[in-house]
CSV table of C-alpha atoms and ligand atoms in Angstrom, one decimal:
chain,number,residue,atom,x,y,z
D,5,MET,CA,40.8,-7.2,-68.0
D,6,ASN,CA,40.6,-10.2,-65.9
D,7,LEU,CA,36.8,-11.6,-65.2
D,8,PRO,CA,35.8,-10.3,-61.7
D,9,PHE,CA,35.0,-13.0,-59.6
D,10,ALA,CA,31.1,-13.9,-59.8
D,11,GLU,CA,28.8,-16.7,-57.8
D,12,SER,CA,29.3,-20.0,-59.5
D,13,PHE,CA,25.0,-21.0,-59.6
D,14,LYS,CA,22.4,-18.7,-59.9
D,15,ILE,CA,19.2,-18.5,-57.6
D,16,LYS,CA,15.8,-20.8,-58.6
D,17,VAL,CA,13.7,-19.9,-55.4
D,18,VAL,CA,14.0,-16.9,-52.6
D,19,GLU,CA,12.5,-15.6,-49.7
D,20,PRO,CA,11.8,-12.5,-48.3
D,21,ILE,CA,13.8,-10.8,-45.2
D,22,LYS,CA,12.5,-7.5,-43.6
D,23,ARG,CA,14.4,-4.5,-42.5
D,24,SER,CA,13.4,-3.1,-39.6
D,25,SER,CA,13.9,0.5,-36.9
D,26,ARG,CA,16.0,0.8,-34.4
D,27,THR,CA,13.6,1.2,-31.9
D,28,GLU,CA,11.8,-2.3,-32.7
D,29,ARG,CA,15.1,-3.5,-32.4
D,30,LEU,CA,16.0,-2.0,-29.0
D,31,GLU,CA,12.7,-3.6,-27.7
D,32,TRP,CA,12.6,-7.1,-29.8
D,33,ILE,CA,16.7,-7.6,-27.8
D,34,LYS,CA,15.6,-6.1,-24.5
D,35,LYS,CA,12.9,-8.4,-24.4
D,36,ALA,CA,14.9,-11.3,-25.1
D,37,ASN,CA,17.5,-10.8,-22.2
D,38,TYR,CA,19.6,-10.1,-24.2
D,39,ASN,CA,20.3,-13.1,-26.1
D,40,LEU,CA,20.1,-13.4,-29.7
D,41,PHE,CA,19.1,-16.8,-29.1
D,42,ASN,CA,16.1,-15.1,-28.2
D,43,LEU,CA,15.5,-13.2,-31.2
D,44,LYS,CA,12.6,-14.4,-33.8
D,45,SER,CA,14.4,-15.2,-36.6
D,46,GLU,CA,11.5,-12.2,-37.7
D,47,GLN,CA,13.5,-9.6,-36.1
D,48,VAL,CA,16.8,-10.5,-37.6
D,49,PHE,CA,17.2,-8.9,-41.4
D,50,ILE,CA,20.5,-10.4,-42.5
D,51,ASP,CA,21.3,-13.5,-39.8
D,52,LEU,CA,25.6,-14.2,-39.6
D,53,LEU,CA,24.4,-15.9,-35.7
D,54,THR,CA,25.6,-19.3,-37.6
D,55,ASP,CA,26.5,-21.3,-40.6
D,56,SER,CA,24.7,-24.4,-40.3
D,57,GLY,CA,22.2,-26.1,-41.2
D,58,THR,CA,21.1,-22.4,-42.5
D,59,GLY,CA,22.2,-23.4,-46.3
D,60,ALA,CA,20.5,-23.3,-49.2
D,61,MET,CA,20.0,-26.3,-50.7
D,62,SER,CA,20.8,-26.7,-55.0
D,63,HIS,CA,18.1,-28.6,-57.1
D,64,PHE,CA,20.1,-32.0,-57.2
D,65,GLN,CA,19.4,-32.0,-53.3
D,66,TRP,CA,15.7,-31.7,-54.3
D,67,SER,CA,15.6,-33.2,-56.3
D,68,GLU,CA,17.6,-36.0,-54.0
D,69,MET,CA,14.6,-34.9,-51.3
D,70,MET,CA,11.7,-36.2,-53.6
D,71,LEU,CA,13.2,-40.2,-54.1
D,72,GLY,CA,14.1,-40.6,-50.9
D,73,ASP,CA,13.9,-44.3,-49.8
D,74,GLU,CA,11.9,-44.1,-46.3
D,75,SER,CA,11.6,-47.7,-44.9
D,76,TYR,CA,13.5,-48.7,-41.6
D,77,ALA,CA,15.8,-51.2,-42.5
D,78,GLY,CA,17.8,-51.3,-44.9
D,79,ALA,CA,16.9,-48.2,-47.1
D,80,THR,CA,18.1,-46.7,-50.7
D,81,SER,CA,19.2,-43.2,-48.6
D,82,TYR,CA,21.4,-45.1,-45.9
D,83,TYR,CA,23.0,-46.6,-49.1
D,84,LYS,CA,23.5,-43.8,-51.3
D,85,MET,CA,25.2,-42.0,-47.9
D,86,LYS,CA,27.4,-45.3,-47.5
D,87,ASN,CA,28.8,-44.8,-50.4
D,88,ALA,CA,29.6,-42.0,-50.9
D,89,ILE,CA,31.6,-41.8,-47.4
D,90,LYS,CA,33.4,-44.5,-48.2
D,91,ASN,CA,33.6,-42.9,-52.1
D,92,ILE,CA,34.7,-39.2,-50.7
D,93,LEU,CA,36.4,-39.8,-47.1
D,94,GLY,CA,37.5,-43.2,-47.4
D,95,TYR,CA,35.9,-44.7,-44.7
D,96,ASP,CA,34.3,-47.9,-44.4
D,97,TYR,CA,31.4,-47.7,-41.5
D,98,PHE,CA,29.1,-45.5,-40.4
D,99,LEU,CA,26.4,-44.5,-38.0
D,100,PRO,CA,23.6,-42.2,-39.4
D,101,THR,CA,22.7,-39.6,-36.2
D,102,HIS,CA,20.8,-36.1,-36.5
D,103,GLN,CA,23.3,-34.0,-35.6
D,104,GLY,CA,27.1,-33.6,-34.8
D,105,ARG,CA,26.9,-33.8,-31.3
D,106,ALA,CA,24.2,-36.6,-31.9
D,107,ALA,CA,27.8,-38.0,-33.0
D,108,GLU,CA,29.3,-37.2,-30.6
D,109,ASN,CA,27.2,-38.4,-28.0
D,110,VAL,CA,27.4,-42.1,-29.7
D,111,LEU,CA,31.2,-42.5,-30.4
D,112,PHE,CA,32.1,-40.3,-26.5
D,113,SER,CA,29.0,-43.3,-25.4
D,114,VAL,CA,31.9,-46.2,-26.2
D,115,MET,CA,35.3,-43.9,-26.1
D,116,VAL,CA,35.5,-41.2,-22.7
D,117,LYS,CA,35.0,-42.2,-19.3
D,118,GLU,CA,35.1,-40.2,-16.5
D,119,GLY,CA,39.5,-38.9,-15.5
D,120,ASN,CA,39.9,-39.0,-19.1
D,121,ILE,CA,42.1,-36.2,-21.2
D,122,VAL,CA,40.8,-35.6,-24.3
D,123,PRO,CA,44.0,-33.1,-26.1
D,124,GLY,CA,42.8,-31.3,-29.5
D,125,ASN,CA,42.8,-28.4,-31.5
D,126,SER,CA,40.5,-26.2,-29.0
D,127,HIS,CA,37.3,-28.1,-29.2
D,128,PHE,CA,34.2,-27.2,-30.3
D,129,ASP,CA,31.0,-26.5,-27.8
D,130,THR,CA,30.3,-29.5,-28.0
D,131,THR,CA,32.9,-31.8,-28.3
D,132,LYS,CA,34.2,-29.6,-25.2
D,133,GLY,CA,30.3,-30.6,-24.0
D,134,HIS,CA,30.0,-34.2,-24.3
D,135,ILE,CA,33.6,-34.4,-22.7
D,136,GLU,CA,33.4,-32.1,-19.8
D,137,PHE,CA,29.6,-34.2,-19.2
D,138,ARG,CA,31.6,-37.1,-19.0
D,139,LYS,CA,34.2,-35.9,-16.3
D,140,ALA,CA,36.8,-36.0,-18.7
D,141,LYS,CA,38.6,-32.9,-19.2
D,142,ALA,CA,40.1,-31.4,-23.2
D,143,LEU,CA,43.2,-30.3,-23.1
D,144,ASP,CA,43.7,-27.7,-25.6
D,145,CYS,CA,47.2,-28.3,-27.8
D,146,THR,CA,46.6,-25.6,-30.6
D,147,ILE,CA,49.5,-23.6,-31.4
D,148,ASP,CA,49.9,-20.3,-30.1
D,149,GLU,CA,49.3,-18.0,-33.4
D,150,ALA,CA,46.1,-18.9,-32.8
D,151,PHE,CA,45.6,-16.7,-30.5
D,152,ASP,CA,47.6,-14.0,-31.8
D,153,THR,CA,44.8,-12.8,-34.3
D,154,SER,CA,47.2,-10.7,-36.1
D,155,SER,CA,49.7,-13.9,-36.7
D,156,GLU,CA,48.6,-14.4,-40.7
D,157,HIS,CA,49.6,-17.7,-39.6
D,158,PRO,CA,48.5,-19.9,-42.9
D,159,PHE,CA,47.4,-22.3,-41.0
D,160,LYS,CA,46.3,-21.7,-37.1
D,161,GLY,CA,44.0,-24.7,-36.0
D,162,ASN,CA,47.2,-26.4,-36.6
D,163,ILE,CA,47.9,-28.7,-33.1
D,164,ASP,CA,51.5,-27.6,-31.6
D,165,LEU,CA,53.1,-31.3,-31.9
D,166,ALA,CA,55.7,-30.9,-28.4
D,167,LYS,CA,52.1,-29.5,-26.4
D,168,LEU,CA,50.9,-33.2,-28.3
D,169,GLU,CA,53.4,-35.3,-26.8
D,170,ALA,CA,53.5,-33.4,-23.4
D,171,VAL,CA,49.7,-35.4,-23.0
D,172,LEU,CA,50.6,-38.6,-23.9
D,173,LYS,CA,53.8,-39.3,-22.4
D,174,ASN,CA,52.4,-37.4,-19.4
D,175,ASN,CA,49.9,-39.6,-18.5
D,176,PRO,CA,49.0,-43.2,-18.2
D,177,HIS,CA,47.6,-44.6,-21.2
D,178,GLU,CA,44.4,-45.2,-20.0
D,179,LYS,CA,44.3,-42.2,-19.7
D,180,VAL,CA,43.8,-40.1,-22.7
D,181,PRO,CA,41.6,-42.2,-25.6
D,182,PHE,CA,42.5,-40.7,-28.6
D,183,VAL,CA,43.7,-37.4,-29.8
D,184,ILE,CA,41.4,-34.9,-31.5
D,185,VAL,CA,41.4,-32.7,-34.9
D,186,THR,CA,39.5,-30.2,-35.2
D,187,VAL,CA,38.9,-29.8,-39.1
D,188,THR,CA,38.8,-26.3,-40.0
D,189,CYS,CA,39.4,-24.9,-35.9
D,190,ASN,CA,35.9,-23.9,-35.8
D,191,SER,CA,36.6,-22.5,-32.4
D,192,SER,CA,40.0,-20.3,-33.2
D,193,GLY,CA,38.3,-18.9,-36.4
D,194,GLY,CA,36.9,-21.0,-38.7
D,195,GLN,CA,41.2,-21.9,-39.7
D,196,PRO,CA,42.5,-24.7,-41.0
D,197,VAL,CA,45.0,-27.7,-40.1
D,198,SER,CA,47.0,-28.0,-42.9
D,199,ILE,CA,48.1,-32.0,-44.2
D,200,LYS,CA,51.4,-31.5,-42.7
D,201,ASN,CA,50.4,-31.4,-39.7
D,202,MET,CA,47.1,-33.9,-39.6
D,203,ARG,CA,50.4,-36.0,-41.0
D,204,GLU,CA,52.6,-35.9,-37.5
D,205,VAL,CA,49.8,-35.6,-35.2
D,206,ASN,CA,49.1,-39.0,-36.7
D,207,ALA,CA,52.2,-40.2,-36.6
D,208,LEU,CA,52.9,-39.0,-33.1
D,209,ALA,CA,48.8,-41.1,-31.6
D,210,LYS,CA,50.4,-43.3,-33.9
D,211,LYS,CA,54.1,-43.9,-31.6
D,212,TYR,CA,51.8,-43.7,-28.6
D,213,ASN,CA,49.4,-46.0,-30.1
D,214,LYS,CA,46.3,-43.3,-30.3
D,215,PRO,CA,43.7,-43.4,-32.1
D,216,VAL,CA,43.2,-39.5,-34.1
D,217,VAL,CA,39.5,-38.5,-34.4
D,218,TYR,CA,38.5,-35.6,-37.3
D,219,ASP,CA,35.9,-33.3,-35.6
D,220,ALA,CA,35.2,-33.0,-39.7
D,221,ALA,CA,32.3,-30.7,-39.7
D,222,ARG,CA,34.6,-28.0,-42.3
D,223,PHE,CA,36.1,-30.7,-43.6
D,224,ALA,CA,36.3,-29.3,-47.4
D,225,GLU,CA,36.6,-25.9,-46.3
D,226,ASN,CA,40.0,-27.3,-45.2
D,227,ALA,CA,40.3,-29.3,-47.6
D,228,TYR,CA,40.1,-25.3,-50.1
D,229,PHE,CA,42.9,-23.9,-47.3
D,230,ILE,CA,44.8,-26.7,-48.1
D,231,LYS,CA,45.3,-26.3,-52.0
D,232,ILE,CA,45.2,-23.3,-51.6
D,233,ARG,CA,47.9,-22.4,-49.3
D,234,GLU,CA,49.9,-25.8,-48.6
D,235,LYS,CA,53.0,-26.2,-51.0
D,236,GLY,CA,52.7,-29.5,-53.4
D,237,TYR,CA,48.8,-29.3,-53.8
D,238,GLN,CA,48.2,-26.5,-56.0
D,239,ASP,CA,47.5,-29.4,-58.6
D,240,LYS,CA,44.7,-32.1,-56.6
D,241,SER,CA,41.6,-31.9,-56.6
D,242,ILE,CA,39.6,-30.9,-53.3
D,243,LYS,CA,38.5,-34.7,-53.5
D,244,GLU,CA,42.2,-36.2,-53.7
D,245,ILE,CA,42.9,-33.4,-50.4
D,246,VAL,CA,39.7,-34.8,-49.1
D,247,LYS,CA,41.2,-38.4,-49.2
D,248,GLU,CA,44.4,-37.7,-48.4
D,249,MET,CA,43.5,-36.5,-44.0
D,250,PHE,CA,41.0,-38.2,-43.5
D,251,HIS,CA,44.0,-41.0,-44.4
D,252,TYR,CA,45.0,-39.7,-41.4
D,253,ALA,CA,42.0,-39.7,-38.5
D,254,ASP,CA,41.1,-43.6,-38.0
D,255,ALA,CA,37.4,-41.6,-36.8
D,256,MET,CA,35.3,-38.9,-37.2
D,257,THR,CA,32.2,-37.4,-36.1
D,258,MET,CA,30.0,-34.9,-39.0
D,259,SER,CA,27.3,-32.4,-38.5
D,260,SER,CA,26.8,-32.2,-42.1
D,261,LYS,CA,24.5,-29.0,-41.6
D,262,LYS,CA,28.3,-27.4,-42.3
D,263,ASP,CA,29.7,-29.0,-45.7
D,264,ALA,CA,27.7,-31.2,-46.7
D,265,ILE,CA,25.0,-29.0,-47.3
D,266,VAL,CA,22.2,-30.3,-45.0
D,267,ASN,CA,19.7,-28.4,-43.3
D,268,MET,CA,19.9,-31.0,-40.7
D,269,GLY,CA,22.1,-34.7,-40.6
D,270,GLY,CA,24.8,-36.0,-38.9
D,271,PHE,CA,26.7,-38.9,-38.9
D,272,ILE,CA,29.6,-41.6,-37.7
D,273,ALA,CA,32.4,-43.3,-40.0
D,274,MET,CA,34.7,-45.2,-39.0
D,275,ASN,CA,37.7,-48.1,-39.6
D,276,ASP,CA,37.4,-50.6,-37.3
D,277,GLU,CA,34.5,-52.9,-37.2
D,278,ALA,CA,34.5,-53.6,-33.6
D,279,LEU,CA,34.4,-49.6,-32.6
D,280,PHE,CA,31.7,-49.5,-35.0
D,281,LYS,CA,29.7,-52.7,-33.1
D,282,GLN,CA,30.4,-50.5,-29.7
D,283,ALA,CA,28.6,-47.5,-31.2
D,284,THR,CA,25.8,-48.8,-32.4
D,285,VAL,CA,25.0,-49.8,-29.7
D,286,PHE,CA,24.1,-46.9,-28.3
D,287,ASN,CA,23.0,-45.7,-31.4
D,288,ILE,CA,20.3,-48.0,-31.9
D,289,MET,CA,19.3,-46.6,-28.5
D,290,PHE,CA,20.0,-42.5,-28.9
D,291,GLU,CA,19.3,-42.1,-32.7
D,292,GLY,CA,17.8,-45.1,-34.2
D,293,TYR,CA,18.4,-48.5,-35.6
D,294,ILE,CA,21.9,-48.5,-37.3
D,295,THR,CA,20.5,-46.9,-41.4
D,296,TYR,CA,18.7,-44.3,-40.2
D,297,GLY,CA,20.0,-43.7,-36.7
D,298,GLY,CA,18.1,-39.8,-36.7
D,299,MET,CA,17.9,-39.3,-40.8
D,300,SER,CA,14.9,-39.4,-42.9
D,301,GLY,CA,15.7,-41.2,-46.4
D,302,ARG,CA,15.5,-38.7,-48.3
D,303,ASP,CA,18.0,-36.1,-45.6
D,304,MET,CA,19.8,-39.1,-46.2
D,305,ASN,CA,20.0,-38.6,-50.4
D,306,ALA,CA,20.5,-34.9,-49.5
D,307,LEU,CA,23.4,-35.6,-47.8
D,308,ALA,CA,24.5,-37.8,-49.8
D,309,GLN,CA,24.9,-35.6,-52.5
D,310,GLY,CA,25.7,-32.8,-50.5
D,311,LEU,CA,29.0,-34.2,-49.5
D,312,ASP,CA,30.0,-35.1,-53.2
D,313,GLU,CA,29.1,-31.2,-54.7
D,314,GLY,CA,30.8,-29.8,-51.3
D,315,THR,CA,33.6,-31.1,-52.5
D,316,GLU,CA,33.3,-29.5,-55.4
D,317,PHE,CA,36.5,-26.3,-56.5
D,318,SER,CA,33.6,-23.9,-57.6
D,319,THR,CA,31.6,-24.7,-53.8
D,320,LEU,CA,34.1,-24.4,-51.7
D,321,GLU,CA,35.6,-21.1,-54.6
D,322,THR,CA,32.0,-19.3,-54.6
D,323,ARG,CA,32.0,-19.4,-50.7
D,324,ILE,CA,35.7,-19.0,-49.1
D,325,GLU,CA,35.2,-16.1,-51.3
D,326,GLN,CA,32.6,-14.4,-50.1
D,327,VAL,CA,33.7,-14.9,-46.5
D,328,ALA,CA,36.7,-13.3,-47.7
D,329,TYR,CA,35.0,-10.3,-49.9
D,330,LEU,CA,33.4,-9.5,-46.2
D,331,GLY,CA,36.2,-9.6,-44.2
D,332,LYS,CA,38.3,-7.7,-46.4
D,333,ARG,CA,35.3,-4.9,-46.3
D,334,LEU,CA,35.8,-4.7,-42.8
D,335,THR,CA,40.0,-5.4,-43.0
D,336,ASP,CA,39.2,-1.8,-45.7
D,337,PHE,CA,37.8,0.0,-42.4
D,338,GLY,CA,40.2,-0.5,-39.5
D,339,ILE,CA,38.6,-2.9,-37.8
D,340,PRO,CA,40.4,-5.4,-35.9
D,341,ILE,CA,39.3,-9.8,-36.8
D,342,GLN,CA,40.9,-12.9,-36.6
D,343,MET,CA,43.2,-13.5,-39.8
D,344,PRO,CA,44.1,-14.2,-42.4
D,345,TYR,CA,40.5,-15.2,-43.2
D,346,GLY,CA,38.6,-18.1,-42.3
D,347,GLY,CA,36.5,-20.8,-44.3
D,348,HIS,CA,32.7,-19.7,-42.3
D,349,ALA,CA,33.3,-17.4,-40.7
D,350,ILE,CA,34.6,-13.7,-39.1
D,351,PHE,CA,35.9,-13.4,-36.2
D,352,VAL,CA,35.8,-9.6,-34.7
D,353,ASP,CA,38.9,-9.4,-32.4
D,354,ALA,CA,36.3,-8.1,-29.7
D,355,LYS,CA,39.1,-7.0,-26.7
D,356,ARG,CA,40.5,-4.9,-29.4
D,357,PHE,CA,37.5,-3.3,-31.1
D,358,LEU,CA,36.2,-2.5,-27.7
D,359,PRO,CA,39.4,-2.1,-25.1
D,360,ASN,CA,37.7,0.2,-22.7
D,361,LEU,CA,35.8,-2.4,-21.9
D,362,PRO,CA,35.8,-4.8,-18.4
D,363,LYS,CA,36.1,-8.6,-19.2
D,364,GLU,CA,33.5,-9.0,-16.5
D,365,HIS,CA,30.8,-7.6,-18.8
D,366,TYR,CA,31.2,-9.8,-21.8
D,367,VAL,CA,33.2,-8.2,-24.2
D,368,ALA,CA,32.2,-10.3,-27.1
D,369,GLN,CA,28.7,-10.4,-26.6
D,370,THR,CA,28.1,-6.6,-26.2
D,371,LEU,CA,29.8,-6.3,-29.3
D,372,ALA,CA,27.0,-8.7,-30.6
D,373,ILE,CA,24.6,-6.6,-29.1
D,374,GLU,CA,25.7,-3.2,-30.3
D,375,LEU,CA,25.7,-4.7,-33.7
D,376,PHE,CA,21.9,-6.3,-33.9
D,377,ILE,CA,20.7,-2.9,-32.1
D,378,GLU,CA,23.0,-1.2,-34.9
D,379,SER,CA,21.5,-2.7,-38.1
D,380,GLY,CA,19.2,-6.1,-37.7
D,381,VAL,CA,22.2,-8.5,-38.6
D,382,ARG,CA,22.5,-10.8,-35.5
D,383,GLY,CA,26.1,-12.5,-35.0
D,384,VAL,CA,27.3,-14.2,-31.8
D,385,GLU,CA,29.8,-15.1,-29.6
D,386,ILE,CA,32.3,-16.7,-29.1
D,387,GLY,CA,33.7,-15.5,-25.6
D,388,THR,CA,33.0,-15.1,-22.2
D,389,LEU,CA,29.9,-16.9,-22.5
D,390,LEU,CA,31.2,-19.3,-24.7
D,391,ALA,CA,34.0,-20.8,-22.5
D,392,ASP,CA,31.4,-20.7,-19.3
D,393,ARG,CA,32.7,-22.0,-16.2
D,394,ASP,CA,36.1,-23.6,-14.6
D,395,PRO,CA,33.5,-27.4,-14.3
D,396,ASP,CA,36.0,-27.7,-10.8
D,397,THR,CA,35.8,-24.4,-9.3
D,398,ARG,CA,31.9,-22.4,-11.9
D,399,GLU,CA,34.1,-19.2,-11.7
D,400,ASN,CA,34.1,-17.8,-15.2
D,401,ARG,CA,37.2,-18.8,-17.3
D,402,TYR,CA,38.0,-16.2,-19.3
D,403,PRO,CA,39.4,-17.8,-22.4
D,404,GLU,CA,42.0,-15.1,-24.7
D,405,LEU,CA,40.1,-13.9,-27.2
D,406,GLU,CA,36.6,-13.0,-27.3
D,407,PHE,CA,35.4,-12.8,-30.5
D,408,LEU,CA,31.9,-11.7,-32.7
D,409,ARG,CA,31.7,-14.4,-35.2
D,410,LEU,CA,30.0,-14.0,-38.1
D,411,ALA,CA,29.3,-16.6,-40.0
D,412,ILE,CA,28.2,-16.6,-43.3
D,413,PRO,CA,25.1,-19.1,-44.1
D,414,ARG,CA,26.7,-20.9,-47.7
D,415,ARG,CA,24.7,-20.5,-51.7
D,416,VAL,CA,22.0,-17.6,-49.1
D,417,TYR,CA,23.5,-14.0,-49.3
D,418,THR,CA,25.1,-11.9,-51.7
D,419,ASN,CA,27.7,-9.3,-51.5
D,420,ASN,CA,25.4,-6.1,-51.0
D,421,HIS,CA,23.7,-8.5,-47.5
D,422,MET,CA,28.3,-8.0,-47.1
D,423,ASP,CA,27.9,-4.1,-47.4
D,424,VAL,CA,25.5,-3.9,-44.9
D,425,VAL,CA,27.3,-5.9,-42.4
D,426,ALA,CA,30.7,-4.2,-42.9
D,427,VAL,CA,29.2,-1.1,-43.0
D,428,ALA,CA,26.7,-1.7,-40.1
D,429,LEU,CA,29.8,-2.8,-37.9
D,430,LYS,CA,31.8,0.1,-39.3
D,431,ASN,CA,29.3,2.8,-37.0
D,432,VAL,CA,30.0,0.6,-34.8
D,433,TRP,CA,33.4,0.9,-34.2
D,434,ASP,CA,33.0,5.0,-35.0
D,435,ARG,CA,31.6,4.9,-31.7
D,436,ARG,CA,33.1,2.3,-29.6
D,437,GLU,CA,34.6,5.0,-27.7
D,438,LYS,CA,31.2,5.2,-26.1
D,439,ILE,CA,30.3,1.7,-24.8
D,440,THR,CA,31.8,1.5,-21.9
D,441,SER,CA,29.6,-1.0,-20.4
D,442,GLY,CA,28.4,-4.2,-21.0
D,443,TYR,CA,26.0,-7.1,-19.3
D,444,LYS,CA,25.5,-8.8,-16.9
D,445,ILE,CA,24.1,-12.6,-16.2
D,446,LEU,CA,20.8,-13.0,-14.6
D,447,TYR,CA,20.2,-16.5,-15.3
D,448,GLU,CA,22.4,-19.2,-16.3
D,449,ALA,CA,22.1,-22.9,-16.8
D,450,SER,CA,24.4,-25.7,-15.4
D,451,ILE,CA,26.0,-27.0,-19.1
D,452,MET,CA,26.6,-25.5,-22.3
D,453,ARG,CA,25.0,-21.6,-20.3
D,454,HIS,CA,25.3,-19.7,-24.0
D,455,PHE,CA,22.1,-20.8,-25.6
D,456,THR,CA,19.6,-20.2,-22.3
D,457,VAL,CA,21.5,-17.6,-20.9
D,458,GLU,CA,19.5,-14.4,-19.6
D,459,LEU,CA,21.7,-11.2,-19.6
D,460,GLU,CA,20.8,-7.6,-18.0
D,461,LYS,CA,22.2,-4.4,-18.5
D,462,ILE,CA,24.9,-3.2,-16.3
V,25,PLP,C1,28.8,-27.4,-35.3
V,25,PLP,C2,29.5,-28.3,-35.1
V,25,PLP,C3,29.5,-29.4,-34.0
V,25,PLP,C4,28.1,-29.6,-33.4
V,25,PLP,O1,27.2,-29.9,-34.8
V,25,PLP,P1,26.1,-30.2,-34.8
V,25,PLP,O2,25.1,-30.1,-35.9
V,25,PLP,O3,25.1,-28.3,-34.7
V,25,PLP,O4,25.6,-30.3,-33.6
V,25,PLP,C5,30.5,-30.0,-34.0
V,25,PLP,N1,31.9,-29.8,-33.8
V,25,PLP,C6,32.3,-28.1,-34.4
V,25,PLP,C7,33.4,-28.0,-35.3
V,25,PLP,C8,31.3,-27.9,-35.3
V,25,PLP,O5,31.6,-27.1,-36.1
């Protein structure tokens, strides 16, 4: 008999979590204005809101925390991070930032101007936010297969080269500052980009003399999928694949709260010294001095260690197998989800789950609320609330797909927790016919409304 799969870690520290009653949850979610971000974490039994900054650090990372050098300038911690970025990703220059969106803010302050168009694969919300905040446009050039949840395309994060070339060809050169590739593509379901696509995007961008920027939050998960799914990469190590991936990008932004397995942190990295110098000005203004930029020394140490661990095959296998475990339990119940299973999360297809609910009722949000009421499991809406309004018309832009995302923190929950999530969702699935009305908005912010939106039951 083959030995069954098991996690590549054992647990040294535990944090108690509490179950609750349906009555309590009904009251809590109402008080939270039906916005799951407003819940207190202690009201949540299993928290799948995000895998961002919610991972468990290893004992190696915790040891590194004790070795942090908190010098304002030239700290050893800065050099540890610099070496890790050079050795693992291959970039000569980098700037630490407090998280991923800060990296976007700094880099886009240099690169994005009013009226620009930034083509890419389903831009992440903060990325799109930082582009639109500068009165520029984020243009989605993802392949069409990404929008069919039942398609088993192995690389649904891929950029459609014809769509990209149309943008590059039909716009004046100065209008398109760079091409952005999100690896893995969070918004389309944690779906990877193939190395072949990365190579081709780079070649196309070079043909039009454009830099390529990676939004690299989950680059290691992307490398894992390349190893598992792409011909010719089975025998390469994750670190070898990672090196090749970044060979096709001129610069990158990173939310280290994802694949570097730290609770806070980010960075920008690039090959071009001139770009580094320009970005440095904004980094000092918004984040901090060059050698700490919004991070403490101990956090830079943990990040450097996390980059190394996060690009180990066993770490990624444990993680992605757990995501697939939850995915398989849900598909066995007949629940419609984005296929194939993504890297960091399972994306439940809310429109197919609740076909009787009008889109004006916020379908994925309604499903997220129902799951919380059922079980105390917190997921998150990746749908109309997140897609927000058209910057020009201010009308809702209803996305093609409405997802309830169940993001799994790294090294935090066991598969018993996944069983609870699966059965809870199955219970909602069994009463889906009875869910015929959703929610309406009482309050929304002018940008990135999903974080603070207040809702009322229709
Ligand atoms: C999380 C994330 C970001 C933003 O990073 P923060 O650390 O949350 O600011 C940007 N892009 C992608 C793809 C992400 O997943």
